[in-house]
Tab-separated table of C-alpha atoms in Angstrom:
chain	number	residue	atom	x	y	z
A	1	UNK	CA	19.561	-83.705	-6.162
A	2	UNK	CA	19.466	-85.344	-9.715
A	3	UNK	CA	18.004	-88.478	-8.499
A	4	UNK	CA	15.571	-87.049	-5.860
A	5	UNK	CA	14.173	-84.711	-9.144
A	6	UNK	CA	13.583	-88.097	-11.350
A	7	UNK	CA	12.188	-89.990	-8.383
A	8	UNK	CA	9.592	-87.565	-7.811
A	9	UNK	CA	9.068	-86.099	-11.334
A	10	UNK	CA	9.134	-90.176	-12.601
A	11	UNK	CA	5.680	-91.151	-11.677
A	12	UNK	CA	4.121	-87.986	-13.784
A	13	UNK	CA	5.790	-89.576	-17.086
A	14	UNK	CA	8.827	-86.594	-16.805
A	15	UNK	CA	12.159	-87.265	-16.664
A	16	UNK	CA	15.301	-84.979	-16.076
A	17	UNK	CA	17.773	-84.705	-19.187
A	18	UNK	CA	21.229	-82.848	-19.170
A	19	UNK	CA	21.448	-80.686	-22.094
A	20	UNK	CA	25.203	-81.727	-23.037
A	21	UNK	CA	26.232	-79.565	-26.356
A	22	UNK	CA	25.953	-76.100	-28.046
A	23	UNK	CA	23.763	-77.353	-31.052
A	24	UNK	CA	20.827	-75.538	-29.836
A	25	UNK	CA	22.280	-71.951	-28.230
A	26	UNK	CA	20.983	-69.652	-27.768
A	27	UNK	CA	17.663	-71.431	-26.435
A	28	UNK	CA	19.511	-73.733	-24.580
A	29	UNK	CA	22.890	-73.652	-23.274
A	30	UNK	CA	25.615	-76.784	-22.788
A	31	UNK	CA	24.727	-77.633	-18.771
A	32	UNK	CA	21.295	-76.787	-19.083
A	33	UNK	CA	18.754	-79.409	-16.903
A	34	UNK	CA	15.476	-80.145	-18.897
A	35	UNK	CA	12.505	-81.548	-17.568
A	36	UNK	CA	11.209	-84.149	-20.358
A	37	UNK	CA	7.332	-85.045	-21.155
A	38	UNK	CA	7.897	-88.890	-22.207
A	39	UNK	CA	4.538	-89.257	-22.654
A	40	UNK	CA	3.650	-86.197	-24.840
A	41	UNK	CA	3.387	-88.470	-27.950
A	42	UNK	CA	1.405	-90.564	-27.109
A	43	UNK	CA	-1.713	-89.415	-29.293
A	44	UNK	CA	-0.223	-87.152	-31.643
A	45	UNK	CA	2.886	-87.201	-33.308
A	46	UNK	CA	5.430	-83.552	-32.951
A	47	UNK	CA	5.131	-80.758	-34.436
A	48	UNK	CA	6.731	-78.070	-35.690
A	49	UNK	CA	8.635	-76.125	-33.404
A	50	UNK	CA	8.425	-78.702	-30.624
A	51	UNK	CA	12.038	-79.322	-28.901
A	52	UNK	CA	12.254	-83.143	-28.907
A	53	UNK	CA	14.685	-85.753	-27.449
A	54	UNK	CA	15.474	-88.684	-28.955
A	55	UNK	CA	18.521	-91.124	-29.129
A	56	UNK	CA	21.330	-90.551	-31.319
A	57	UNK	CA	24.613	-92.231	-31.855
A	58	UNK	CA	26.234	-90.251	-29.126
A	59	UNK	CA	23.544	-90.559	-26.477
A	60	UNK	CA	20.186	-88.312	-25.983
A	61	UNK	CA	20.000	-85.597	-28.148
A	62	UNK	CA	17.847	-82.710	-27.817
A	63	UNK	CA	16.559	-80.375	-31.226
A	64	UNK	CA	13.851	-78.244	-32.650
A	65	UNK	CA	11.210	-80.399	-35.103
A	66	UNK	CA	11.428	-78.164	-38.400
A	67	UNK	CA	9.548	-80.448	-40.665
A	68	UNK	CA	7.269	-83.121	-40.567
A	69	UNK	CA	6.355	-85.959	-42.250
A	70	UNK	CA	5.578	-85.139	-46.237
A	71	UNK	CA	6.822	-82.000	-45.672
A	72	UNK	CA	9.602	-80.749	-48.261
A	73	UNK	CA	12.168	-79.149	-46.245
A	74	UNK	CA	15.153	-76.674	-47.820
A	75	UNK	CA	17.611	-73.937	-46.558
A	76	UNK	CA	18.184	-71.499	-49.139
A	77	UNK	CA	21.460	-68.935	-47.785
A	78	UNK	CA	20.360	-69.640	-44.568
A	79	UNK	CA	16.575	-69.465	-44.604
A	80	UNK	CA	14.926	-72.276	-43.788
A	81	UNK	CA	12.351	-73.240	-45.866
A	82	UNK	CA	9.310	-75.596	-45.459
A	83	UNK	CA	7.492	-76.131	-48.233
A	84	UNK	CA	8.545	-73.382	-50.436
A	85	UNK	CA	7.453	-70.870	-47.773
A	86	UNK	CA	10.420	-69.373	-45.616
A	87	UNK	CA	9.929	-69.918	-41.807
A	88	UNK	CA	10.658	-67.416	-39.526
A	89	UNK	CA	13.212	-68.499	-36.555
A	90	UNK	CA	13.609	-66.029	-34.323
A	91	UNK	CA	16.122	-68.197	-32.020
A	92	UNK	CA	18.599	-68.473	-35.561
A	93	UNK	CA	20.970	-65.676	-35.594
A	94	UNK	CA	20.406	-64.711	-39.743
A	95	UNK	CA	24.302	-63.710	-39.152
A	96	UNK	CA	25.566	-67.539	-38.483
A	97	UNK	CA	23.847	-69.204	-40.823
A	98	UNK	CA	24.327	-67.213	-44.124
A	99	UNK	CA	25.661	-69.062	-47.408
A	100	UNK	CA	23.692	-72.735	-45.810
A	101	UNK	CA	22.024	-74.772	-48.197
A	102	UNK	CA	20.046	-78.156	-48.168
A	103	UNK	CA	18.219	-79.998	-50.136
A	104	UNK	CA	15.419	-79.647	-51.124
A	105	UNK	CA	14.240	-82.924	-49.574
A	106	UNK	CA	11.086	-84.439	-48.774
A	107	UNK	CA	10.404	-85.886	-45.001
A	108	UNK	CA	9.125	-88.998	-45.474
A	109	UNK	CA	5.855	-89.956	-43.906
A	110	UNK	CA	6.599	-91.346	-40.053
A	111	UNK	CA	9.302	-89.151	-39.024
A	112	UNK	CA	10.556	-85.401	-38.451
A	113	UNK	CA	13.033	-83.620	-39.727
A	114	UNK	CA	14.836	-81.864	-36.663
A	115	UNK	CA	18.002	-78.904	-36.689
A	116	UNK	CA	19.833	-77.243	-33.665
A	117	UNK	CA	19.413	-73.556	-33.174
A	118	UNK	CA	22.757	-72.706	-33.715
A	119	UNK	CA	22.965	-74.261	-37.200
A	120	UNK	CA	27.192	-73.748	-37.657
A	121	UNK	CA	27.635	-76.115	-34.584
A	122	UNK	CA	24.691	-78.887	-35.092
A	123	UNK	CA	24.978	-82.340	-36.347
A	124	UNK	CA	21.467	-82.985	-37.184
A	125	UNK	CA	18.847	-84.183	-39.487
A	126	UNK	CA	21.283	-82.798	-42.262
A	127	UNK	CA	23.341	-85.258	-41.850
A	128	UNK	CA	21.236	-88.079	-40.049
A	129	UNK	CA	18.421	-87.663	-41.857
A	130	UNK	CA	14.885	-87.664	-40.811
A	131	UNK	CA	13.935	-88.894	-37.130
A	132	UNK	CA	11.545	-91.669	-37.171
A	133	UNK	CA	8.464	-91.225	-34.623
A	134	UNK	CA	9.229	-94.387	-32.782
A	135	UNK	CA	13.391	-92.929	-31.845
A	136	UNK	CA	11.357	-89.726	-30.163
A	137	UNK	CA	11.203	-90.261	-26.383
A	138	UNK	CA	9.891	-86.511	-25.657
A	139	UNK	CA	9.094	-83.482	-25.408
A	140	UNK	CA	11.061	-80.499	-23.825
A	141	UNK	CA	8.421	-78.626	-21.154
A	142	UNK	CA	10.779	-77.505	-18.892
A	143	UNK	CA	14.466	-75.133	-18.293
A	144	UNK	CA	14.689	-76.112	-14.660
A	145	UNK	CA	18.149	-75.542	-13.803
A	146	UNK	CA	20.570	-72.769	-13.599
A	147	UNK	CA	17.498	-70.665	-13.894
A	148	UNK	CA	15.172	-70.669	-16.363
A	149	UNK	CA	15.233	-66.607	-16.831
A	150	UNK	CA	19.072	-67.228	-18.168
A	151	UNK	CA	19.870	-65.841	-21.397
């Protein structure tokens, strides 16, 4: 079925991606099928809150964009922080993530800073560093399979 989806879905720039961790539960869960928008930067780099792919050292990797290029990014016990103002994430359990700090750091200018959801079990831009705009290949648009009203 795999191939028949990224035959068909291929000629609208979208292409199928296996979600293949738990770095970004509880939006999306290890076997999750996502339907990617490789074209979505074309014109205008991410922003926050956008769920982006892009290749890591152990294959495609999928996280939220927190920060942005001169942004200053921080987590304070837990709460992220952009720019001195705390963000609200409602997809962060508050309980998981208590006693986390970072930085603070700036983001330089041509990348994103990204983190998983579920912050105890992410290897991210915490430890990578910023993405640069040319590694993103896309945008998440799409929870297409096991169902997409899954918890």
């Amino acid at each position: 079925m795999l191939p028949a989806v990224a035959l068909l879905v291929g000629s609208f720039f979208v292409a199928p991606v296996r979600v293949e961790s738990t770095s970004m539960e509880p939006t999306l869960l290890s076997g999750d099928h996502l339907l990617v928008d490789d074209h979505a930067y074309r014109d205008a780099p991410p922003g926050r809150g956008d769920l982006v792919v892009f290749a890591g050292s152990g294959g495609t990797l999928v996280k939220r964009v927190v920060a942005v290029g001169g942004d200053t990014v921080a987590i304070e016990d837990g709460v992220l922080e952009v720019n001195g103002r705390a963000v609200r994430e409602p997809a962060v359990d508050p309980k998981t993530v208590d006693g986390m700090y970072y930085g603070p750091a700036r983001v330089p200018s041509g990348t994103v800073f990204v983190l998983g959801d579920n912050r105890r079990h992410s290897v991210d831009s915490r430890q990578f560093g910023p993405v640069p705009l040319t590694e993103v290949t896309g945008r998440v648009i799409l929870r297409w399979w096991p169902r997409p009203g899954r918890p």
